[in-house]
Coordinates of C-alpha atoms in Angstrom, one line a residue:
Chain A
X1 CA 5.4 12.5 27.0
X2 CA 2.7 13.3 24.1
X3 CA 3.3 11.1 20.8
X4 CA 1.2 13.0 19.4
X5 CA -0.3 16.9 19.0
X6 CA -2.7 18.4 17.2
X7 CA -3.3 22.1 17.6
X8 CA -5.8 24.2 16.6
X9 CA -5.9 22.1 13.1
X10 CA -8.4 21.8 10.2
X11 CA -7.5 19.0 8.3
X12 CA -8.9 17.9 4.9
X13 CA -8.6 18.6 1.0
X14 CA -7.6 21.6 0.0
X15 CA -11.0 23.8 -0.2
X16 CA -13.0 20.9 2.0
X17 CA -11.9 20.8 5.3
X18 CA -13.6 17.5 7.2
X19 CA -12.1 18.2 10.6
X20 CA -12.2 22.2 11.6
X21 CA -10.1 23.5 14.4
X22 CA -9.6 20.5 16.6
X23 CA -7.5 20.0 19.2
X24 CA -6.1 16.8 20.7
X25 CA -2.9 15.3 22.6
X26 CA -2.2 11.6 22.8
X27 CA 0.3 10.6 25.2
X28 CA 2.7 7.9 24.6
X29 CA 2.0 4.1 25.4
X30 CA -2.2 4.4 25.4
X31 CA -4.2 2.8 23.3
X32 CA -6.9 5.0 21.5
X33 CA -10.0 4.1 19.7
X34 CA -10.8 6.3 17.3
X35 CA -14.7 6.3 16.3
X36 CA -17.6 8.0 14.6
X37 CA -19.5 8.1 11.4
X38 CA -18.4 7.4 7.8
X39 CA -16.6 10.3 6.1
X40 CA -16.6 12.3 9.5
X41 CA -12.7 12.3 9.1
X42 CA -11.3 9.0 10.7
X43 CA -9.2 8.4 7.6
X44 CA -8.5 11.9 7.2
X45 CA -6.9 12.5 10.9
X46 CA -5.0 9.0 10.2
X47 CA -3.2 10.3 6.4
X48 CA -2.7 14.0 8.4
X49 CA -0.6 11.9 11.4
X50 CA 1.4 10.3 8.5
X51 CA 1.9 13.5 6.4
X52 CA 0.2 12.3 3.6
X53 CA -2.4 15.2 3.8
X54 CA -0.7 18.5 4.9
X55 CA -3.0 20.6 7.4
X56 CA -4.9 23.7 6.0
X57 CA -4.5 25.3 9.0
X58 CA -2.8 24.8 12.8
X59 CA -0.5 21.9 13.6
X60 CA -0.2 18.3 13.6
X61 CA 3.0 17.6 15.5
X62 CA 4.2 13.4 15.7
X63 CA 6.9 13.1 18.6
X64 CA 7.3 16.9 18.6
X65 CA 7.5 17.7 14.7
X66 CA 5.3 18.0 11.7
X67 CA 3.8 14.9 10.6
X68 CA 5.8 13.8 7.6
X69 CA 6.1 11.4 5.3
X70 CA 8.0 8.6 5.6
X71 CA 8.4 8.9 9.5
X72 CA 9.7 5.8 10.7
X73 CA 8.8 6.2 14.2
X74 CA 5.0 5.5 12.7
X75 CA 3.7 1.6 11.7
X76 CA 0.5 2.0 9.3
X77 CA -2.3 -0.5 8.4
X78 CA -4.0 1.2 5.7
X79 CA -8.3 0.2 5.4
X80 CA -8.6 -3.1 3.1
X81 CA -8.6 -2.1 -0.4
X82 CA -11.1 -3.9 -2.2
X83 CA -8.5 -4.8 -5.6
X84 CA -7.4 -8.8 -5.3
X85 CA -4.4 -9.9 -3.3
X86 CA -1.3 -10.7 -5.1
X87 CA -0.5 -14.3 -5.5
X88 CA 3.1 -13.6 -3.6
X89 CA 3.9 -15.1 -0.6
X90 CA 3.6 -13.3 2.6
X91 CA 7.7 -13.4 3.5
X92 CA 8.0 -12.1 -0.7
X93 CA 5.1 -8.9 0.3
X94 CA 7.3 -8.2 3.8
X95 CA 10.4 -7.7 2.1
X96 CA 9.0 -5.4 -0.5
X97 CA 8.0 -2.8 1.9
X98 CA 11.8 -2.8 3.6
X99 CA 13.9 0.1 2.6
X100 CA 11.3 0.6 -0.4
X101 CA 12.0 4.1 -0.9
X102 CA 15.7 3.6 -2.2
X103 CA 15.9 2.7 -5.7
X104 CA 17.3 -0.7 -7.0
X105 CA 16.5 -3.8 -7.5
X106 CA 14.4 -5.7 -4.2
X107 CA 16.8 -7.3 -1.5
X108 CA 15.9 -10.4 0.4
X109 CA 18.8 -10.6 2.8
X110 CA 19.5 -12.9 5.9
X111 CA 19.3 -10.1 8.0
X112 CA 15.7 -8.8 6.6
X113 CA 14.2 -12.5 6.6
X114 CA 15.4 -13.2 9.8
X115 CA 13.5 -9.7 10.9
X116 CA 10.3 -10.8 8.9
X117 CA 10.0 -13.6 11.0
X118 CA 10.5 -12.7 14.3
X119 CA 7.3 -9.9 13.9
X120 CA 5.4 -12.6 12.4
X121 CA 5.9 -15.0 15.2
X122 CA 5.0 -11.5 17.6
X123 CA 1.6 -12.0 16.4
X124 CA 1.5 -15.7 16.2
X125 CA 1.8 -15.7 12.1
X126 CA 5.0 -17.5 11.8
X127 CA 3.4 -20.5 9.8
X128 CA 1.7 -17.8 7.0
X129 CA 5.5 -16.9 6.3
X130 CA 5.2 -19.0 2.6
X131 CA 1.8 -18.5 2.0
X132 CA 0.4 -16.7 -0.6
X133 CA -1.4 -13.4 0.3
X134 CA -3.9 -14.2 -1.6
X135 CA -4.2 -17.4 -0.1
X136 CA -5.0 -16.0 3.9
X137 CA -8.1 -15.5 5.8
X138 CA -9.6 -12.3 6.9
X139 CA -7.9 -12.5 10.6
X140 CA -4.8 -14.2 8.8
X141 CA -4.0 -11.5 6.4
X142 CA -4.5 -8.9 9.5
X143 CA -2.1 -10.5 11.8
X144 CA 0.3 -10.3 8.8
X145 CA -0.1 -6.7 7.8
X146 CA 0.0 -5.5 12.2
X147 CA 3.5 -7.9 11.9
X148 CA 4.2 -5.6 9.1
X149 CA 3.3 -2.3 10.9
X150 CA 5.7 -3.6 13.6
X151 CA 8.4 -3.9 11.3
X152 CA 10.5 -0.6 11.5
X153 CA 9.8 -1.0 15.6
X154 CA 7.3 1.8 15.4
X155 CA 6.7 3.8 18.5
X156 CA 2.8 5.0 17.0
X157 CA 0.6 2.3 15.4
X158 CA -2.2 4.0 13.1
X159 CA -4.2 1.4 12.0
X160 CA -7.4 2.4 9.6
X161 CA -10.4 -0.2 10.6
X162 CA -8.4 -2.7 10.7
X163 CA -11.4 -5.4 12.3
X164 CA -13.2 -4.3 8.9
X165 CA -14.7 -7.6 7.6
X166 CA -14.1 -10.0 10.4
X167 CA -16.5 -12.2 12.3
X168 CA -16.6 -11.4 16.3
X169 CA -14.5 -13.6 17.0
X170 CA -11.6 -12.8 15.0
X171 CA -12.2 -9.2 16.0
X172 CA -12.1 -9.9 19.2
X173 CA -8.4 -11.9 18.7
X174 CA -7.1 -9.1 16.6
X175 CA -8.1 -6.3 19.6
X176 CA -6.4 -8.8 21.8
X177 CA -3.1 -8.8 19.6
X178 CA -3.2 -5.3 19.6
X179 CA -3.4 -4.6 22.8
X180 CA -0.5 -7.2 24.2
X181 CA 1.4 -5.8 21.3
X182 CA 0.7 -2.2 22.7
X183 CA 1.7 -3.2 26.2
X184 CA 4.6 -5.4 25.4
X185 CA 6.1 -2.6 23.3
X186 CA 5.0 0.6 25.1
X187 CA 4.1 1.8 21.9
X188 CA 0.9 4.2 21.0
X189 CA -2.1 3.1 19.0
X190 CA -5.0 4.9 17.2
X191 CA -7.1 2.5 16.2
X192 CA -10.3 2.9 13.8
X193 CA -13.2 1.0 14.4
X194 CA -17.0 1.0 13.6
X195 CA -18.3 -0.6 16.7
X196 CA -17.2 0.8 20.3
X197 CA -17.8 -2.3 22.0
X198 CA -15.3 -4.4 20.3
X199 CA -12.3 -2.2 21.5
X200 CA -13.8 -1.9 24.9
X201 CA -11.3 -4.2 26.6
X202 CA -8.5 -2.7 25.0
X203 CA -8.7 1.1 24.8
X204 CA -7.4 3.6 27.5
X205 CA -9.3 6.2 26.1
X206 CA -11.8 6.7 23.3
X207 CA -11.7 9.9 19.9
X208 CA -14.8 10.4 18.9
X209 CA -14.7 12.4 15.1
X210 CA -18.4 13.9 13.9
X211 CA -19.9 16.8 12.4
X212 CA -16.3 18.7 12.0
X213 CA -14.7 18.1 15.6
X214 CA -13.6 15.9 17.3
X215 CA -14.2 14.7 21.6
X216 CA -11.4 12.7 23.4
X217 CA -11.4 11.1 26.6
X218 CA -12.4 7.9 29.3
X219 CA -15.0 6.1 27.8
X220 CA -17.1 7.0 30.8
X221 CA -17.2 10.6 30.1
X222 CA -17.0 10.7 26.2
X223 CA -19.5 7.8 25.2
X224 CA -22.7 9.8 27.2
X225 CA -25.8 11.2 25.1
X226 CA -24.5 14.7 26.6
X227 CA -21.0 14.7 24.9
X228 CA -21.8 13.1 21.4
X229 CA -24.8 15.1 21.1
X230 CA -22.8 18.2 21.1
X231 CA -20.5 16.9 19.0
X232 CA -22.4 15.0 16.5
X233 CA -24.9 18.8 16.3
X234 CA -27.6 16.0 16.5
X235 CA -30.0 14.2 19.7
X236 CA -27.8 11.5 20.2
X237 CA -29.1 8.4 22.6
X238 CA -26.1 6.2 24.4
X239 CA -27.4 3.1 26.0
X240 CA -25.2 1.0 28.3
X241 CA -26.6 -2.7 28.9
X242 CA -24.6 -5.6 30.1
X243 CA -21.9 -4.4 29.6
X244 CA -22.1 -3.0 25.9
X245 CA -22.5 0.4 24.6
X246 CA -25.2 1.0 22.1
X247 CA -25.0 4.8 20.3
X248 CA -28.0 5.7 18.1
X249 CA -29.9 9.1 16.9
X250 CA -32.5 9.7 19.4
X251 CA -34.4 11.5 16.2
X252 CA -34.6 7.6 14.8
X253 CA -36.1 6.2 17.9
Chain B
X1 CA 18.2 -28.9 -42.3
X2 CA 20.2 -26.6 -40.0
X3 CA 18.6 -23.2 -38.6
X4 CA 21.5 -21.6 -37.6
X5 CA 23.2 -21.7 -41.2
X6 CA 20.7 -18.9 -42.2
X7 CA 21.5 -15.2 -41.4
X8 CA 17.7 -14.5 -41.3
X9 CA 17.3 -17.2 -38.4
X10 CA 20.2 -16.3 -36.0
X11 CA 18.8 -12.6 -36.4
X12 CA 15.4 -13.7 -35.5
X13 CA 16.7 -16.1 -32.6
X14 CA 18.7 -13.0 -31.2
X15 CA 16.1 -10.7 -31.5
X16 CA 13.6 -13.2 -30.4
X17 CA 15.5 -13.3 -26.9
X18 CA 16.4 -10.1 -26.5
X19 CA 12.6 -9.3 -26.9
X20 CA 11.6 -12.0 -24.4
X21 CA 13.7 -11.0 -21.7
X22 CA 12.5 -7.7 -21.8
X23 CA 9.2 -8.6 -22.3
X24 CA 8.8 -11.1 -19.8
X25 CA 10.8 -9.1 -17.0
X26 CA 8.5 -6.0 -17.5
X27 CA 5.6 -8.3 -18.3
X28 CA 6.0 -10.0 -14.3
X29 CA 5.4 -6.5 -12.7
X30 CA 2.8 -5.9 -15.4
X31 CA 0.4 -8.9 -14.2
X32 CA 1.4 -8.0 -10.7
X33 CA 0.1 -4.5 -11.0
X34 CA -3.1 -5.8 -12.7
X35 CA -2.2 -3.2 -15.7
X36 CA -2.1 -5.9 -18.3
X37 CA -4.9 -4.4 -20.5
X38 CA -1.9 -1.0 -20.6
X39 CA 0.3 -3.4 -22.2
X40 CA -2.0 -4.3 -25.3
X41 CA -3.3 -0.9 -25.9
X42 CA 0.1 1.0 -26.0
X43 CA 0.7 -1.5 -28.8
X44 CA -2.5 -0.3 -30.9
X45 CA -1.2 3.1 -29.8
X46 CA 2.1 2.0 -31.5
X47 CA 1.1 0.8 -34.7
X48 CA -0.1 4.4 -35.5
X49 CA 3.6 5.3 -34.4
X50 CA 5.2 2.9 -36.5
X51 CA 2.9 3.9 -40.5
X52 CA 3.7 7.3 -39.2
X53 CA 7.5 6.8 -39.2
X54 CA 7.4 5.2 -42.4
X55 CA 5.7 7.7 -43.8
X56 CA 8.7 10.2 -42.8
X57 CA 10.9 7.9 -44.1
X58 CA 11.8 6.8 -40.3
X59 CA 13.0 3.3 -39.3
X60 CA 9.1 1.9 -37.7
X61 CA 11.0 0.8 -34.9
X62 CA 11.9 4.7 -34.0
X63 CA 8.4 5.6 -34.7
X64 CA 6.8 2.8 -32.3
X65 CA 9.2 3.5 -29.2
X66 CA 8.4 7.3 -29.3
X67 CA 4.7 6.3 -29.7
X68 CA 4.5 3.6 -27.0
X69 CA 6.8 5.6 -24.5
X70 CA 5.2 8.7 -25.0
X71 CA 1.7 6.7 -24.9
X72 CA 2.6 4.8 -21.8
X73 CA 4.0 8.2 -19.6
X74 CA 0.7 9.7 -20.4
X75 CA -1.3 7.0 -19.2
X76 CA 0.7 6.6 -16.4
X77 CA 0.0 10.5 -15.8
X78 CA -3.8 10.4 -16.2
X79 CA -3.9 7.4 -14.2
X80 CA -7.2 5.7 -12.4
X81 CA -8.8 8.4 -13.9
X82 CA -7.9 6.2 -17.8
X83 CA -8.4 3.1 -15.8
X84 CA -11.8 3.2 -15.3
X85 CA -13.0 4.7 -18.9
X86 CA -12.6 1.5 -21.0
X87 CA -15.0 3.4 -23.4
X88 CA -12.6 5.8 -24.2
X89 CA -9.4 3.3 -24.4
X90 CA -11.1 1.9 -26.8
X91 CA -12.0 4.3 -29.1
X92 CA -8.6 5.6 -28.7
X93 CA -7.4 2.2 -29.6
X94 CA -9.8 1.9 -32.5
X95 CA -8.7 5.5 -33.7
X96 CA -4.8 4.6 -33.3
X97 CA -5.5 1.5 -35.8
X98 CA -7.5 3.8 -38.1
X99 CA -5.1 6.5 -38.1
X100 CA -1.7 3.6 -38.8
X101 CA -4.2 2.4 -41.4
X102 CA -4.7 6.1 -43.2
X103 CA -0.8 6.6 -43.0
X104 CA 0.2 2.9 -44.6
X105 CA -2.1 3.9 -47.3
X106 CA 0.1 5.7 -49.0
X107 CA 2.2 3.6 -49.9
X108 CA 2.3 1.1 -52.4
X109 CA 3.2 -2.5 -50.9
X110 CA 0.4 -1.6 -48.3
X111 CA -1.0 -4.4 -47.5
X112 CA 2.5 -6.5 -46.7
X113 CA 3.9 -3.7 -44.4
X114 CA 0.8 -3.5 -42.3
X115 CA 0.8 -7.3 -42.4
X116 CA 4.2 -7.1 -40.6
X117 CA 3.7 -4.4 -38.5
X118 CA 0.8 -5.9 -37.2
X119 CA 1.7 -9.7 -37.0
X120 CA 5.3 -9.3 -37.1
X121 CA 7.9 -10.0 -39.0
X122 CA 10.6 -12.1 -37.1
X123 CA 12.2 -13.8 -39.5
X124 CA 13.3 -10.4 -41.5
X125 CA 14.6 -8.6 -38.9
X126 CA 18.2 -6.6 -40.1
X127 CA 21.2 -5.9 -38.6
X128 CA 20.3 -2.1 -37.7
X129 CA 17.0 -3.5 -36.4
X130 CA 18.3 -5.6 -34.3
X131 CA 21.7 -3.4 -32.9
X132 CA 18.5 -1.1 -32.2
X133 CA 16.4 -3.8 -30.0
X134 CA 19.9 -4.4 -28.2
X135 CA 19.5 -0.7 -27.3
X136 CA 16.0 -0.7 -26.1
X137 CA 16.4 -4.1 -24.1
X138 CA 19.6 -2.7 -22.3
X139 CA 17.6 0.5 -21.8
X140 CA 14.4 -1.2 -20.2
X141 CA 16.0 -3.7 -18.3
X142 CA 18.4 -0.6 -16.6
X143 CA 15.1 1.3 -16.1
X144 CA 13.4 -1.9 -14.4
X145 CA 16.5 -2.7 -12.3
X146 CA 16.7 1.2 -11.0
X147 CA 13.1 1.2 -10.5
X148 CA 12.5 -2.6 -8.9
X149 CA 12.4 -1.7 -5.3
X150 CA 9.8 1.2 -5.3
X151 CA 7.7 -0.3 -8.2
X152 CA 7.1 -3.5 -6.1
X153 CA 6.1 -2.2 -3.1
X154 CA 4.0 0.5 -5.1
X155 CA 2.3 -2.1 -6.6
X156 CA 2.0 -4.7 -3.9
X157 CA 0.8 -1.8 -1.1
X158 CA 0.2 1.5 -2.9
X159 CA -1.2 3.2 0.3
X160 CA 1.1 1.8 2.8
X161 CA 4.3 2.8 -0.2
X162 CA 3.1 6.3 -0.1
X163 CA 2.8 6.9 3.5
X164 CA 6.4 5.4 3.7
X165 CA 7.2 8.3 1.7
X166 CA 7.5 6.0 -2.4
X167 CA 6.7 8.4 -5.0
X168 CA 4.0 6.0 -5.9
X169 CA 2.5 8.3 -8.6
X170 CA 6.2 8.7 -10.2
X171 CA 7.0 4.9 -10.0
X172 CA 4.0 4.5 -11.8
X173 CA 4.2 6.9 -14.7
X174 CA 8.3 5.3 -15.1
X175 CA 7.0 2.1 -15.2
X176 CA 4.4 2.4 -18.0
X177 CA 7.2 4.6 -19.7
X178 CA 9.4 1.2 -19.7
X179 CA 6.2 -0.8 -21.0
X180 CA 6.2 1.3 -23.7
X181 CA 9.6 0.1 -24.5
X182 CA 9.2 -3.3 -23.7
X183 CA 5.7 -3.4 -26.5
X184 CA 7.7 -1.8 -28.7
X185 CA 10.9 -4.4 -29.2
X186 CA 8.0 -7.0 -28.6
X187 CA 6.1 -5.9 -31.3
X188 CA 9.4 -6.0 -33.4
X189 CA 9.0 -10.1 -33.2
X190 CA 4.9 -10.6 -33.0
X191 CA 3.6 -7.4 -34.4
X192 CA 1.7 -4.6 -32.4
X193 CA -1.8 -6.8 -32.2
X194 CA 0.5 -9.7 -30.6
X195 CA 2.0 -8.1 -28.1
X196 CA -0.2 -9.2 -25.2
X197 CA 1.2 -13.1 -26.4
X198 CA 4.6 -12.5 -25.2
X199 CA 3.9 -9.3 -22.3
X200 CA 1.3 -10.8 -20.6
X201 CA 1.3 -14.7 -21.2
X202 CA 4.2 -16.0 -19.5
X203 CA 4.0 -13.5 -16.6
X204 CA -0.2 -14.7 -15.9
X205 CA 1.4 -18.4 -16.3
X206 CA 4.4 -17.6 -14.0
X207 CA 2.4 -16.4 -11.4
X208 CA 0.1 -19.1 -11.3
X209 CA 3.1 -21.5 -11.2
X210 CA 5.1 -19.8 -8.3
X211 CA 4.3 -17.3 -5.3
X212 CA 8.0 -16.3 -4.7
X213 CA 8.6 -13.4 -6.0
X214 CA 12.0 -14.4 -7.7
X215 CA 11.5 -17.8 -9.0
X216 CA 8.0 -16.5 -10.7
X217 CA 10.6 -13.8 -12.4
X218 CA 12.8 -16.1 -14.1
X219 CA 10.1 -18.9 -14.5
X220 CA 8.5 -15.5 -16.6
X221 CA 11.8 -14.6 -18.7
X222 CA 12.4 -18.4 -18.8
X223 CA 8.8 -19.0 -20.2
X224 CA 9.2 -16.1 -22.8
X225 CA 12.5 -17.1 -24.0
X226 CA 11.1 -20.7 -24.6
X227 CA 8.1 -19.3 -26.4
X228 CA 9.7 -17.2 -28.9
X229 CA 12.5 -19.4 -29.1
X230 CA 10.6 -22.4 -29.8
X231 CA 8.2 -20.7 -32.0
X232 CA 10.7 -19.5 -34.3
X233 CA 11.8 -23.0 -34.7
X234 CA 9.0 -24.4 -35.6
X235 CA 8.0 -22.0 -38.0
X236 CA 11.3 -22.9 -39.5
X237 CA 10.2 -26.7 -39.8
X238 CA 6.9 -26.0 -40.6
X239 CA 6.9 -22.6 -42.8
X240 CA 3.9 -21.4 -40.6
X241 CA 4.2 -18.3 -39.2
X242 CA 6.2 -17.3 -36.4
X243 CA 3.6 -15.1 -34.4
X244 CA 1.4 -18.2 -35.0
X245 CA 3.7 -20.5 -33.2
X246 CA 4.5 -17.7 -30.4
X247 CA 1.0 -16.6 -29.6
X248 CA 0.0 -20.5 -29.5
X249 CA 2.8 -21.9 -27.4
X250 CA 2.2 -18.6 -25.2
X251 CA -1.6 -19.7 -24.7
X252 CA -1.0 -23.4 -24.5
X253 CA 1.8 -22.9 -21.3
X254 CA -1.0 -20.9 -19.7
X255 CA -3.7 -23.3 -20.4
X256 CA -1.0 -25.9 -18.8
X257 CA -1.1 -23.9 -16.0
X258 CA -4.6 -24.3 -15.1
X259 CA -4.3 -28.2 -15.4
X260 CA -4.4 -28.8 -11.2
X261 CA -1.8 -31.8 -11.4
X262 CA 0.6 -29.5 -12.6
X263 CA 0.4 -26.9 -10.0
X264 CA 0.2 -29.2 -7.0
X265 CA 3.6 -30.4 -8.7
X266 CA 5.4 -27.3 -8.5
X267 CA 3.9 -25.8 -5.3
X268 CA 5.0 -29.3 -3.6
X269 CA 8.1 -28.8 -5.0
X270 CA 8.4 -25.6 -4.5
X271 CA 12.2 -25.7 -2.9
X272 CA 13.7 -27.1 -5.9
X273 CA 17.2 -25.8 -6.0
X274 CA 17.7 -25.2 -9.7
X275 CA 14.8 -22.4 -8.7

């Protein structure tokens, strides 16, 4: 069963298209890491899957129909915005995002808080419940906001660079999360990342997005000077050493 | 002496809470959105509204409310676009001032009306005044209760509201239409320069006091009723000015706020049941 499709789409603003004419299928329950350059349309394939950016041409299909928004099938962890953190405690911030789109005024019922807490203690962040946001760590406030994702009991996980600012070590326990999460669950991520190697233990399969298009497959056969070459229109050098992958422009060396 | 055995001062008391609830309700999602700075310039928008409803002969109060509303939907509308021109709020702060100054110069008693439009005038408030500020108070706190759901998540997660399918743009343009509501019966007790005092005050001070989102709400209105309240009081004792008393109690419960013993206080006590 594919969660999602995406046929013969260019995706973008209207009159600048980032991604032309791509294709790509991800099937439920795999975990995929979704890589490549800044602005090469990481962000932009991640707001298409949730509707916010109709396609300017093809489809993009989630569990069968047009990406839409509002689906409640998807969980979303947007990229850090840089603004501060309110000063609201993290049960207060949960609640807000349930049932937001009906007007009235917030409810905090037994039934939500209960709800709240049993995805925070999913990803271990049952103490942060009466913390302030504002209060939390790097890793902390990403533990809450994946608890968050998990809410609605998604069945896709989009999360946009969601390691973004953490030390290896916290990267490597949020990967870790994710990927129990994804297995526990059966659910499908797409996951945006900057480095390869830090989703190496997690991913089933890896997206590469450059110059317009976009390559999807093993690790094995996607991350090879060969592939990304092609896709990036550029001499592309991938170097695998004790166990890590190190992708660089052969034009630098 | 007895406060209560004056007309003037039971008008000012009621006016004073109507304004304070309003104020301090809108105020709380104000801070929260980080949109205080809105809040002061729709009332140097207003005060142009105000002369210029004099001028046509116009209760000020109907002339601020179209000003601020109409002011506050079209910020909303240009959006972080207006956000990040400071510039050219303030010039069209500046101009607004200017242009309420050209208007109330055509009349006589100048100096006193732009005196109370711009400090206030709580203690003279009428009967229509105030039947009109019961109006806009029921009005804003109807819009607020309608829109409370959206606008919080809007402004606590804007990306993550508008992939979950919140009109995040339209929640936003709503809101700063209530603002303009809320600065306009606020400006009714501490004049259009003052506004911040009562809009802005006890929400920062709330905040800082409580990180639940419903206690920090009615430790908001609470702190805005005690303000004005209190200030009009004391102006009666001390026949100093009301705005004075208002804008310095305002400050001084902020100030409060930053003293640490206080806050430890209150966060360690954070389950008090009267909260």
């Amino acid at each position: 069963m594919t969660s999602v499709c995406v046929a013969a789409a260019t995706l973008g603003h209207a009159g600048r298209p980032v991604l032309t004419d791509i294709d790509l299928c991800l099937e439920q329950g795999e975990f995929v890491g979704l890589l490549g350059p800044n602005g090469a349309g990481k962000t932009t394939l991640l707001r298409s899957l949730l509707g916010l950016l109709p396609p300017l041409a093809g489809r993009v299909e989630v569990f069968g129909l047009p990406a839409r928004r509002g689906n409640s099938h998807i969980g979303y962890l947007p990229q850090t915005s840089a603004g501060p953190l309110p000063r609201l405690q993290v049960m207060d911030v949960l609640a807000a995002s349930l049932s937001a789109h009906r007007w009235g005024l917030p409810r905090h019922d037994t039934a939500a808080r209960v709800s709240i807490r049993q995805a925070l203690a999913r990803v271990g962040a049952d103490v942060l419940a009466e913390r302030p946001l504002s209060a939390l760590s790097g890793g902390e406030r990403q533990r809450v906001l994946i608890a968050q994702a998990l809410l609605g009991k998604p069945r896709l996980l989009l999360l946009d660079e969601p390691l973004a600012g953490l030390d290896p070590r916290h990267q490597a326990d949020i990967v870790a999360l994710l990927r129990e999460v994804q297995q526990v669950l059966g659910i499908t991520v797409l996951c945006s990342a900057h480095d390869i190697n830090v989703l190496l233990p997690a991913m089933d399969r890896v997206l590469f997005v450059a110059g317009g298009g976009v390559a999807l497959g093993p690790v094995a056969q996607i991350a090879t000077g060969q592939v990304l070459s092609r896709l990036y229109g550029a001499p592309i050098d991938v170097v695998r050493a004790g166990g890590h992958i190190f992708v660089s422009s052969a034009a630098a060396a | 002496m007895n406060p209560f055995a004056y007309d003037f001062m039971v008008h000012a008391y009621v006016a004073a809470a109507i304004v304070a609830v309003m104020a301090g309700a809108t105020g709380y999602m104000l801070v929260l959105r980080g949109q205080s700075f809105a809040g002061h310039a729709l009332g140097h928008v207003g005060f142009a509204g105000a002369t210029g409803a004099l001028l046509l002969g116009w209760p000020p109060l109907a002339g601020l409310v179209a000003v601020t509303v109409a002011g506050g939907l079209l910020m909303g509308l240009l959006g972080e676009r207006l956000a990040e021109r400071d510039v050219g709020i303030g010039l069209v702060l500046a101009a607004s001032l200017g242009l309420g100054l050209l208007f109330i110069g055509f009349f006589a008693s100048s100096a006193t009306r732009a005196t109370a439009l711009l400090f206030g005038n709580v203690l003279g408030v009428s009967a229509e005044t105030l039947l009109a500020l019961l109006v806009v108070g029921i009005a804003t706190m109807a819009g607020l209760a309608v829109l409370a759901r959206p606008l919080l998540f809007a402004s606590l997660q804007p990306e993550l509201a508008a992939a979950r399918g919140v009109p995040v743009r339209l929640v936003g343009v709503l809101f700063l239409g209530l603002v303009g509501l809320a600065v306009a019966g606020a400006a009714q007790v501490v004049g259009v320069l003052l506004v911040f005092s009562l809009l802005v005050g006890p929400a920062a001070a709330a905040q800082r006091l409580s990180t639940t989102l419903y206690v920090g709400v009615f430790l908001c209105v609470g702190l805005a009723l005690a303000e004005a309240l209190g200030g009009i009081t004391l102006a009666f004792y001390t026949d100093w000015p009301a705005s004075f008393w208002i804008t310095t109690l305002g400050a001084g419960a902020y100030a409060v706020t930053w003293s640490k013993g206080l806050s430890v206080l209150f966060f360690k006590k954070k389950r008090l049941s009267f909260l």
